[in-house]
Coordinates of C-alpha atoms and ligand atoms in Angstrom, one line a residue:
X1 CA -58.6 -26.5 -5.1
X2 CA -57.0 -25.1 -1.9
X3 CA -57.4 -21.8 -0.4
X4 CA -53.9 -20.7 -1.1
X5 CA -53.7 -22.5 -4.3
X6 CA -56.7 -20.2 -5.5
X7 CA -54.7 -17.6 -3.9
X8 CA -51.8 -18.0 -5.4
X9 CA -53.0 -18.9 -9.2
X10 CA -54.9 -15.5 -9.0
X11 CA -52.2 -13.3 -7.6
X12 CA -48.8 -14.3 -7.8
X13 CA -46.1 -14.1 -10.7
X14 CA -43.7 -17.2 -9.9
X15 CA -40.0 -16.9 -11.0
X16 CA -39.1 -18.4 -14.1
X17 CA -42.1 -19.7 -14.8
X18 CA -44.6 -19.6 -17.8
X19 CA -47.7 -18.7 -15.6
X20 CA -50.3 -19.8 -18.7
X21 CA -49.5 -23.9 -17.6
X22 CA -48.6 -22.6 -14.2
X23 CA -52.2 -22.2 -13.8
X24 CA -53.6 -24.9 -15.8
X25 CA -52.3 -27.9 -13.5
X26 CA -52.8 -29.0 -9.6
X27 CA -50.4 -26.8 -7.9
X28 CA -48.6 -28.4 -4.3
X29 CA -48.5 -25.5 -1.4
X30 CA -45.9 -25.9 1.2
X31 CA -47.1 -25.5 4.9
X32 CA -44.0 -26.8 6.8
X33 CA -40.9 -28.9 6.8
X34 CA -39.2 -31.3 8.8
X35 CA -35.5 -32.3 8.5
X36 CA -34.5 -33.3 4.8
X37 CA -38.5 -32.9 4.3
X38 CA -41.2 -30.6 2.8
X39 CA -44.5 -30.8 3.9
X40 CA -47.8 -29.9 1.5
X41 CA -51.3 -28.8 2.3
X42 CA -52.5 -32.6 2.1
X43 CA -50.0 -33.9 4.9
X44 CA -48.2 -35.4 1.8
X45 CA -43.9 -35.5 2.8
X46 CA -41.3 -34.9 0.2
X47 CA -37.9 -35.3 0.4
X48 CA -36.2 -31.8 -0.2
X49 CA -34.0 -33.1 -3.6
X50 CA -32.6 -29.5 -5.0
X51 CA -32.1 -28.4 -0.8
X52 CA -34.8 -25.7 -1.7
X53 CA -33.2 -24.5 -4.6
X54 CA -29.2 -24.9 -3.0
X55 CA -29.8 -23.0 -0.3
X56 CA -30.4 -25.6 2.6
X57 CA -27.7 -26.9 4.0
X58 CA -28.5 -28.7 8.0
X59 CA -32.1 -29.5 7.1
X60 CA -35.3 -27.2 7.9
X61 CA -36.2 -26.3 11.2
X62 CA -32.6 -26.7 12.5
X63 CA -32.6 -26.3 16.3
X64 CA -29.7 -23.7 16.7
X65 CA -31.0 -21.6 13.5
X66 CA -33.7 -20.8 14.8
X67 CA -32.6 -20.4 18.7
X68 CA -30.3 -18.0 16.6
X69 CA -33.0 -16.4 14.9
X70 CA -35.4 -16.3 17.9
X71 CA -32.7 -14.8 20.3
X72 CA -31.9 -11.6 17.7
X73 CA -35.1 -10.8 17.7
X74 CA -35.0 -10.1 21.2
X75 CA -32.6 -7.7 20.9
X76 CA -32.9 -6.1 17.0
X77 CA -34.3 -7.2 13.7
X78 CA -33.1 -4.5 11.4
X79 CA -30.8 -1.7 11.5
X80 CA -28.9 -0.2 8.5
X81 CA -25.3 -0.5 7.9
X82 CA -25.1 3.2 6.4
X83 CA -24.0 4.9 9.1
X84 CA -23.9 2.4 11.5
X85 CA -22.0 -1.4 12.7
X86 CA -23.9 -4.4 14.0
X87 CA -23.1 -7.0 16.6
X88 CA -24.0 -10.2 14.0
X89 CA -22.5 -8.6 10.9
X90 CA -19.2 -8.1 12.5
X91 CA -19.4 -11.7 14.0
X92 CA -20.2 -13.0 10.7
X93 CA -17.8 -11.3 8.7
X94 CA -14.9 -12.8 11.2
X95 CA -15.9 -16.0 10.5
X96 CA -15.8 -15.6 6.8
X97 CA -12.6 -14.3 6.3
X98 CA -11.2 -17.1 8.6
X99 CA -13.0 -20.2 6.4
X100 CA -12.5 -18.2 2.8
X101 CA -9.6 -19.0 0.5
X102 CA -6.2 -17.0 1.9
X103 CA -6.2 -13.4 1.0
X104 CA -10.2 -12.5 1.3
X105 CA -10.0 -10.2 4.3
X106 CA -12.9 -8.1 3.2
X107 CA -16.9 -8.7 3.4
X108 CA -19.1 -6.7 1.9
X109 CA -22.5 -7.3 2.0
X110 CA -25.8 -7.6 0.3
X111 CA -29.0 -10.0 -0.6
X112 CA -29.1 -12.5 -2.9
X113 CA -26.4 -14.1 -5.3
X114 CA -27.1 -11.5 -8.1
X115 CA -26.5 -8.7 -6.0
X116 CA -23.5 -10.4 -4.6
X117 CA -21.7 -11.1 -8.2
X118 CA -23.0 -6.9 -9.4
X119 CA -21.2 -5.8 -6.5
X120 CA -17.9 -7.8 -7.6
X121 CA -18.6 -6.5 -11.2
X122 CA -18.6 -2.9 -10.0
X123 CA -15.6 -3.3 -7.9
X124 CA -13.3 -4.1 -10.3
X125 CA -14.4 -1.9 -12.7
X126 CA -13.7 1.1 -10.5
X127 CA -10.5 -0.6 -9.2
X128 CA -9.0 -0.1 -12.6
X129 CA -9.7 3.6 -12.0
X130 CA -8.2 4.3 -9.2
X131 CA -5.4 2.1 -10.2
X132 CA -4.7 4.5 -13.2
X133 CA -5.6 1.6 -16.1
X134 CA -9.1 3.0 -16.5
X135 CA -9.3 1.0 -19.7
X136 CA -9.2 -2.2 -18.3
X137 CA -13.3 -2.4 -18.4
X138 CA -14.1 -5.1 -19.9
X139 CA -15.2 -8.6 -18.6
X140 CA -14.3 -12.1 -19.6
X141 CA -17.2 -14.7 -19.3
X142 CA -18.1 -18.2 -20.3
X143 CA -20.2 -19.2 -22.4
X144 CA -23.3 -20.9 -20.5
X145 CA -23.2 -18.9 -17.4
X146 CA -25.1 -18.0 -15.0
X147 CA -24.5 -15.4 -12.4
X148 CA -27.9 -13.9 -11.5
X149 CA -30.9 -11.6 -12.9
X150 CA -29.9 -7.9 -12.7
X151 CA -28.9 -5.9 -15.8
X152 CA -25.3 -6.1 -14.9
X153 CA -25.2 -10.1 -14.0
X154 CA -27.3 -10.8 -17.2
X155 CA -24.3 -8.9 -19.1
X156 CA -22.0 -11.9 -17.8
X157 CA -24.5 -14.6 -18.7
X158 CA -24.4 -16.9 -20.9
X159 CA -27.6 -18.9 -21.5
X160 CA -29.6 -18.4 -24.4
X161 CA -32.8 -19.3 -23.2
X162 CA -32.7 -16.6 -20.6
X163 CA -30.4 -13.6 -21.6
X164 CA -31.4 -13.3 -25.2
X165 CA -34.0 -11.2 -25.3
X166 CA -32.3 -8.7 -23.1
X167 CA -29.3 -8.5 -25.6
X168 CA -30.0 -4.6 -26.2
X169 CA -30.1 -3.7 -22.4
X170 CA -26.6 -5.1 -21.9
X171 CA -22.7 -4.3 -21.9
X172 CA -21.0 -6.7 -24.0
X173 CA -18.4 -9.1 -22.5
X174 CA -15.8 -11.7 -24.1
X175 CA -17.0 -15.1 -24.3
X176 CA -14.5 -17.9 -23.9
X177 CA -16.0 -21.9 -24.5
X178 CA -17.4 -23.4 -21.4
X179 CA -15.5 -26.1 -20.2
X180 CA -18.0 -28.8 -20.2
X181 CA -16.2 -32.2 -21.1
X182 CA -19.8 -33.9 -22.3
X183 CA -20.3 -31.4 -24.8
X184 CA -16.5 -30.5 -25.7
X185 CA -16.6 -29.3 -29.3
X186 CA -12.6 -29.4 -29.5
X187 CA -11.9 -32.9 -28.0
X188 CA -12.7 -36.3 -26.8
X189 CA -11.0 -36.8 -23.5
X190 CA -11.3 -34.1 -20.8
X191 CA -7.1 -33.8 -20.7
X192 CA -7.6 -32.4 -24.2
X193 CA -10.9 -30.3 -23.5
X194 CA -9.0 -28.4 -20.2
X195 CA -6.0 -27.7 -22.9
X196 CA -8.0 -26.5 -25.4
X197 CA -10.6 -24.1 -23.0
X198 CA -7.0 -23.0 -21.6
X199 CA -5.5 -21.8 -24.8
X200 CA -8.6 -20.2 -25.8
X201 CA -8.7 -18.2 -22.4
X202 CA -5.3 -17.7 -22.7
X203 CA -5.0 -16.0 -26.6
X204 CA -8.2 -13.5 -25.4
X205 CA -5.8 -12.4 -22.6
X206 CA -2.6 -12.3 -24.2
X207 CA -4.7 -9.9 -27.3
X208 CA -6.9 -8.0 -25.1
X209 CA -5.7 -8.1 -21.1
X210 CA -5.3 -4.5 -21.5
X211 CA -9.0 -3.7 -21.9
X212 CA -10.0 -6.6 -19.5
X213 CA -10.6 -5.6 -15.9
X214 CA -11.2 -9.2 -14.8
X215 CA -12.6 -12.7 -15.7
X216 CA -15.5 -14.0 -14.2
X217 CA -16.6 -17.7 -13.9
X218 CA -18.9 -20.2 -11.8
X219 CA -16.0 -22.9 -10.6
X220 CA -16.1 -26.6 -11.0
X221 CA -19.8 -26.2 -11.8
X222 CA -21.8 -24.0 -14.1
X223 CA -24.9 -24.6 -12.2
X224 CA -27.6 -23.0 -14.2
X225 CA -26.2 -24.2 -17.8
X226 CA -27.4 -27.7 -16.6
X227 CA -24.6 -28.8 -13.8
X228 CA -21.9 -29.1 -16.7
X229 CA -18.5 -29.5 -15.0
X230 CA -15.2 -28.6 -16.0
X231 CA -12.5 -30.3 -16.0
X232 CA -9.8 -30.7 -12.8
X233 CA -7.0 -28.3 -13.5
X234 CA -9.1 -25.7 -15.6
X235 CA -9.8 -22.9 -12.9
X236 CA -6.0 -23.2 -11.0
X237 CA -4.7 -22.6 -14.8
X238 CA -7.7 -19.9 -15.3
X239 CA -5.8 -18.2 -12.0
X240 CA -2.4 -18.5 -13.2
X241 CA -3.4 -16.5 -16.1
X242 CA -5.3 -14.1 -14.9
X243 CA -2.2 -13.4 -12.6
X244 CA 0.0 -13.5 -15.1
X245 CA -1.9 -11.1 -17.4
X246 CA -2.8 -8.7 -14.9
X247 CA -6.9 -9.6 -14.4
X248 CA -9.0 -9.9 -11.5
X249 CA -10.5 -13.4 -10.9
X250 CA -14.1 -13.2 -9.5
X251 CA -15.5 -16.4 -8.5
X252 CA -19.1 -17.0 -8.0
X253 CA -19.7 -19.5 -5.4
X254 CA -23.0 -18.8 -4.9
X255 CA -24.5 -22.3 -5.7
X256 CA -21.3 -24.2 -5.0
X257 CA -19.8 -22.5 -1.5
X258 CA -21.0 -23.8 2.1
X259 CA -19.4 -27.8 1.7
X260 CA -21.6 -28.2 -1.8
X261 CA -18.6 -29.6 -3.7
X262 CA -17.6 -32.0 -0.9
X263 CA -15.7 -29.2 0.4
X264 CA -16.1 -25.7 2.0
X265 CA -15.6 -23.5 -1.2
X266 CA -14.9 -24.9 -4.5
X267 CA -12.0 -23.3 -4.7
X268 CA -10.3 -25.1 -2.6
X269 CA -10.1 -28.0 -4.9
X270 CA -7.7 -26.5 -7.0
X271 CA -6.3 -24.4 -4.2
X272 CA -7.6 -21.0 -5.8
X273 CA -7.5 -18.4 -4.1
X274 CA -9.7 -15.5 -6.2
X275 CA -9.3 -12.0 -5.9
X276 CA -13.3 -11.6 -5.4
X277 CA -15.5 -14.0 -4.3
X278 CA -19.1 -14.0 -4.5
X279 CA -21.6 -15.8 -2.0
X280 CA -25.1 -16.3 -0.5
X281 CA -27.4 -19.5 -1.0
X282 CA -25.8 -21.6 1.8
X283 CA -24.6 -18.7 3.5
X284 CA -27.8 -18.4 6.2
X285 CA -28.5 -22.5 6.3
X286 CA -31.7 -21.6 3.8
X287 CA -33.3 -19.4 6.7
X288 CA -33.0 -15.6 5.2
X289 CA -31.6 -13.8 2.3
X290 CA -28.2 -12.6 2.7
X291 CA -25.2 -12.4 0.1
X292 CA -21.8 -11.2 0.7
X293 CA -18.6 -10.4 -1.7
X294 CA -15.3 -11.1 -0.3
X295 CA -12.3 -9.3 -1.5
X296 CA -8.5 -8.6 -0.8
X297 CA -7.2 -6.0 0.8
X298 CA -5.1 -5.1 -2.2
X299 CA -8.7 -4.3 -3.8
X300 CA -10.3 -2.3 -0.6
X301 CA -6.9 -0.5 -0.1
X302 CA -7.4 1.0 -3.7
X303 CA -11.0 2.7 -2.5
X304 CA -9.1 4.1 0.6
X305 CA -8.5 7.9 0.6
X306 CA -10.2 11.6 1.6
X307 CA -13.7 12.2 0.8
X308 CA -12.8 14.5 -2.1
X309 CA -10.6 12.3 -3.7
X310 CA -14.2 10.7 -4.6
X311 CA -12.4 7.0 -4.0
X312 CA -15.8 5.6 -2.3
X313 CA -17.5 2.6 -3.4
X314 CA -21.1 4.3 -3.7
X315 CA -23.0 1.1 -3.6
X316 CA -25.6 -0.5 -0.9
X317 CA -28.6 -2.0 0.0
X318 CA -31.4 -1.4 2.5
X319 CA -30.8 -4.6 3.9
X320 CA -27.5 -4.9 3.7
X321 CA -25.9 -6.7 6.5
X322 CA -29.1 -7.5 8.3
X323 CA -28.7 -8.9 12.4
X324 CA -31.2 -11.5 11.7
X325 CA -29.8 -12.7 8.6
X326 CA -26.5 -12.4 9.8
X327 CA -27.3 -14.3 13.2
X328 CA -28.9 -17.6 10.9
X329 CA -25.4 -16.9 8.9
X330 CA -23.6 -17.0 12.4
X331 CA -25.6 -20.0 13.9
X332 CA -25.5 -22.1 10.4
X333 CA -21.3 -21.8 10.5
X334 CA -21.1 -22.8 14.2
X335 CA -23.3 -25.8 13.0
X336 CA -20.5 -26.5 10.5
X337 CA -17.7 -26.8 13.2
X338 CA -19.8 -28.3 15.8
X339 CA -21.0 -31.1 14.0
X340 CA -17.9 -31.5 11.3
X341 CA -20.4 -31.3 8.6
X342 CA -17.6 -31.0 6.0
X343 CA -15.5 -33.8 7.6
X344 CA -18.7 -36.1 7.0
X345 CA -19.1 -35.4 3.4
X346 CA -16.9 -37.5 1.3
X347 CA -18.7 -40.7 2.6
X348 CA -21.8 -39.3 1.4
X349 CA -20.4 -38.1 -1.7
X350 CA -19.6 -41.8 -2.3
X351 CA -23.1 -43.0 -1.6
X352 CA -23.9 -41.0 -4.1
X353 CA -21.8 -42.3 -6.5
X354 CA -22.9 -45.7 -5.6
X355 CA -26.1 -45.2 -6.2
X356 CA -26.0 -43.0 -9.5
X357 CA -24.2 -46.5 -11.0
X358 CA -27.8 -48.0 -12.1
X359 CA -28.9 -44.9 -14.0
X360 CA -25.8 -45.0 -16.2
X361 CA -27.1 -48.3 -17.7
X362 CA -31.1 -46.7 -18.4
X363 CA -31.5 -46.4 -22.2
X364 CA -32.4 -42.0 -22.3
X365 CA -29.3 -41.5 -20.4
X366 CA -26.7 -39.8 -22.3
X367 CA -23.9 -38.2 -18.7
X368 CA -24.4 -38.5 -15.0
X369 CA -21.8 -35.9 -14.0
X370 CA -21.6 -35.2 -9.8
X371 CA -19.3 -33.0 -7.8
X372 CA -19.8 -33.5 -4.5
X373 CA -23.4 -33.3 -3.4
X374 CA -24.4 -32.0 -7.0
X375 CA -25.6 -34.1 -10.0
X376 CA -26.6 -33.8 -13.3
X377 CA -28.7 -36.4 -15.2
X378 CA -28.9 -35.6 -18.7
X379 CA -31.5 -37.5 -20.9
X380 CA -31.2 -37.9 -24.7
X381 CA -33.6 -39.4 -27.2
X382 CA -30.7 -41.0 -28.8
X383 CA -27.3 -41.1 -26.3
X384 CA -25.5 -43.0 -28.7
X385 CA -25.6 -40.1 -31.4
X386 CA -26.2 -37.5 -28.4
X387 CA -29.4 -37.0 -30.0
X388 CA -31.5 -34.5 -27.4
X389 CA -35.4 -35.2 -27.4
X390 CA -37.5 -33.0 -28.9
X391 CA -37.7 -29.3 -26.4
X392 CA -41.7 -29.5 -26.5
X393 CA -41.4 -33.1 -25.0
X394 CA -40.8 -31.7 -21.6
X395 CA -38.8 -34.9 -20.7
X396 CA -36.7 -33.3 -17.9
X397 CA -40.2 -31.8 -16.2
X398 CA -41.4 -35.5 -16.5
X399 CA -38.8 -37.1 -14.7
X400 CA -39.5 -34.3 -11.9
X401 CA -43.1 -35.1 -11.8
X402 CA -42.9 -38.8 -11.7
X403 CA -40.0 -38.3 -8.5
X404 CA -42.5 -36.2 -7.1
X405 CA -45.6 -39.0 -6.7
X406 CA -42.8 -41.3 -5.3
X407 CA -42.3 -38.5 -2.6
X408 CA -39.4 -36.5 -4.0
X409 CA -39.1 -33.1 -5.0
X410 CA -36.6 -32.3 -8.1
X411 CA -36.6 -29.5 -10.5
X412 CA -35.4 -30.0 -14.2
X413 CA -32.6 -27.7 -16.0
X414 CA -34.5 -28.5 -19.4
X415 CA -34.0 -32.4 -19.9
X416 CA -31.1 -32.2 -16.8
X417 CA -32.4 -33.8 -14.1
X418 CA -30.5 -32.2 -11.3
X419 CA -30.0 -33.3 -7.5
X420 CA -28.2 -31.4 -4.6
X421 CA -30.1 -32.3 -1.2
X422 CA -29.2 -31.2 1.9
X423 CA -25.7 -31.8 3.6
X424 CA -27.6 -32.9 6.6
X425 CA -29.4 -36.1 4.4
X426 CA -28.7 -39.7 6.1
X427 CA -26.9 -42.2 4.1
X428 CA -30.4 -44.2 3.9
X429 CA -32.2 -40.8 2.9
X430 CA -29.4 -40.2 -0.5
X431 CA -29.9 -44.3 -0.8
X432 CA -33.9 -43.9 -1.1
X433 CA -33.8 -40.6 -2.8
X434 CA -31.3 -42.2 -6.0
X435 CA -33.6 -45.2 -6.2
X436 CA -36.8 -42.4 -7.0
X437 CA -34.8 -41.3 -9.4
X438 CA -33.4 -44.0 -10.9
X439 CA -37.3 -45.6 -10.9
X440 CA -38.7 -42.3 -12.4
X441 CA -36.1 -41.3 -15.3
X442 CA -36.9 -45.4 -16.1
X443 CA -40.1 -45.1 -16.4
X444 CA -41.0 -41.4 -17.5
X445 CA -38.5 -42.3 -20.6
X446 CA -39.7 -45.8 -21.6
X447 CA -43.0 -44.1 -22.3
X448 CA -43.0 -42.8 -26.5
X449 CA -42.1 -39.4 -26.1
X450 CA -45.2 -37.4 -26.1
X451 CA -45.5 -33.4 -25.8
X452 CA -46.7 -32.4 -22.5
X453 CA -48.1 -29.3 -20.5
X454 CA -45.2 -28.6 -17.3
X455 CA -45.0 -25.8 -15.7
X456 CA -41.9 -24.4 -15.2
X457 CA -39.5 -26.8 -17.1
X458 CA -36.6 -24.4 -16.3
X459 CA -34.8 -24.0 -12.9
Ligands
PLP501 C1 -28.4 -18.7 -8.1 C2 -27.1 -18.2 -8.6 C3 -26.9 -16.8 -8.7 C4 -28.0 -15.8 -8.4 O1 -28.4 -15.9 -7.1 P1 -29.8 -15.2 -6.6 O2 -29.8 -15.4 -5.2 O3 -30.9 -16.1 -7.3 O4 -29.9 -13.9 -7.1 C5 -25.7 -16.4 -9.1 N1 -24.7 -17.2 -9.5 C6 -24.9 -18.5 -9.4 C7 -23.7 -19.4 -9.7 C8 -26.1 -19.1 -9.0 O5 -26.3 -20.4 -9.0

């Protein structure tokens, strides 16, 4: 065993991960990366297949990331936002309000994609306050979601598997169906499933918009639940109600903002504009955390006033707004114009959707659902009945292992197979990268389902 292997397997708790196999099986350590690749201890090269878990966008080692990087150190690494402004922050911020959705003129920042939705959370619960409708507190979610970790995030969730067990530590929120068409309970075509999730968001906010301060939801995509996507139509109708009922819209485009979708924020799509916005993964190019939640100035306006009138937002991070995060965040939007990433995307998208074509005809598959640069694979004993294999079976994690000895690194959602790569992946790459796939769901599921050790099936 390496080194850092024995290292690692003797000191370190990994995230969402059941440490007993974690440390029963052959572990790969990263030591460096190279365009759409990852690099191991053994000089072994895998193609990056979930961008680093979504938050890679222009490949690793990205020459102008890390001249960006490289040049703020020269001049400051940290210095706290309490108190005090900062020449990348203020940069970055610019730039964000001129690429978000119209009517985001505010950035406020923090860390990581929980912190980002708990600060969206908190704001429009003391909106209502100083609005005078104190009693609008409550929170709309889907079923299925994921928004993050943290108590308040977990609140919003949705996912069995995860949030359960922290039920008593929770506020409560109002669960509305997620509109995933494969696994519609009310309806067979996804016309009748976006009516149907409509009407049910719509009755909880005609009975209840009173107590509701906003509705919260993951568009196009709820990422986490296993890439299950709604249908087109559901989230501009999801505005117009919340408009029309008086509820704040927070969007989490965490995992699908920075060109994921096939376009900038997902939002656009449906030509949403939210009234909070939540993002970080892509926002730093995969360099450095950083998160940030844009609002309106309606929203900021309503915190303005005199120190005693006690109006402040008392919320921040040590972190928060860091130069060298900000400078990646900087550098990795410059990259956007410069080389018209986003302009380049919808011939990818369609290689992708080429090449998905052969793993709609493999026996275990029962959906291949895409948007944009994200897809979902998901695998059923029985697709005909949408008959799901046994959970111990670990089918998903066997996929992901098989991809990974034919030099591609993919992470199951349970028996999902998901793929996002990088923006920056070559035509030929997204070609070579489907064919692994496609070769390793064939023969991982042609095998008789037998139970299996894998670490970390989840995420
Ligand atoms: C990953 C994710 C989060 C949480 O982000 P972290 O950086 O892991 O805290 C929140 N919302 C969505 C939609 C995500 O995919």
């Amino acid at each position: 065993m390496n080194e850092f292997e024995a290292k690692d397997k003797e000191f370190i708790w990994h995230p969402f991960t059941q440490m007993k196999s974690w440390r029963e099986t052959p572990q790969t350590v990263i030591v460096a990366a190279q365009g759409n690749k990852l690099i191991d201890q053994d000089g072994r090269e895998y193609y990056d297949g979930v961008s680093s878990l979504w938050v890679n966008i222009h490949g690793h080692r990205k020459k102008e990331i890390d001249a960006a990087i490289i040049e703020q150190l020269g001049k400051v690494a940290h210095s706290t936002m309490l108190g005090l402004a900062n020449v990348p922050a203020s940069q970055l911020a610019e730039m964000l309000v001129e690429i978000a959705p119209a009517g985001l003129r505010k950035v406020f920042y923090s860390d990581d994609g929980s912190t980002a939705m708990e600060v969206a959370i908190k704001i429009a619960f003391q909106y209502w306050q100083h609005k005078g409708l104190g009693k609008k507190c409550r929170f709309v979610a889907l079923e299925q979601a994921y928004h993050g970790d943290t108590v308040g995030t977990v609140s919003v969730g949705g996912i069995d598997l995860f949030h359960r067990v922290f039920k008593p530590l929770l506020f409560d929120p109002i669960q509305v169906p997620s509109p995933s068409c494969y696994h519609c309970r009310f309806a067979a075509s996804p016309e009748e499933c976006c009516g149907e999730c409509v009407a049910a968001m719509e009755k909880v906010l005609a009975e209840q918009h009173e107590q509701i301060a906003a509705v919260v939801l993951e568009p196009l995509v709820q990422a986490a639940a296993g890439m299950l996507m709604s249908p087109p139509g559901y989230l501009a109708k999801i505005r117009e109600l919340t408009r029309r009922f008086n509820v704040l819209l927070i969007v989490d485009e965490v995992a699908t903002g920075f060109g994921r979708t096939g376009k900038m924020f997902a939002c656009e799509h449906e030509d949403v504009s939210p009234d909070l916005m939540a993002l970080s993964k892509g926002i730093t190019g995969g360099y450095l955390p950083l998160a940030a939640t844009l609002t309106t100035d309606e929203i900021y306006n309503a915190f303005l006033g005199e120190m005693s009138d006690k109006k402040t937002f008392y919320h921040g991070h040590s972190y928060t707004g860091n130069p060298l995060a900000c400078a990646a965040a900087v550098a990795n939007l410059r990259i956007f114009q410069n080389e018209k990433v986003i302009e380049a995307l919808p011939a990818k998208v369609e290689t992708i959707r080429r090449y998905l074509t052969p793993l709609r005809q493999l026996a275990h598959v029962g959906d291949v659902r895409q948007c944009g640069l994200i897809v979902g694979i998901e695998l059923m004993a029985d697709p005909a009945n949408k008959v799901p294999y046994a959970w111990h079976c670990g089918m998903g994690a066997q996929v992901c292992m098989k991809a990974r000895e034919y030099g591609l690194f993919i992470r199951p959602v349970g028996d999902v197979v998901v793929f996002m790569p990088p923006l920056s992946t070559t035509h030929a790459e997204l070609k070579h990268m489907l064919q692994i796939i496609c070769r390793s769901v064939e023969e991982a599921t042609s095998r008789e389902a037998e139970p299996v050790a894998v670490s970390g099936a989840h995420f």
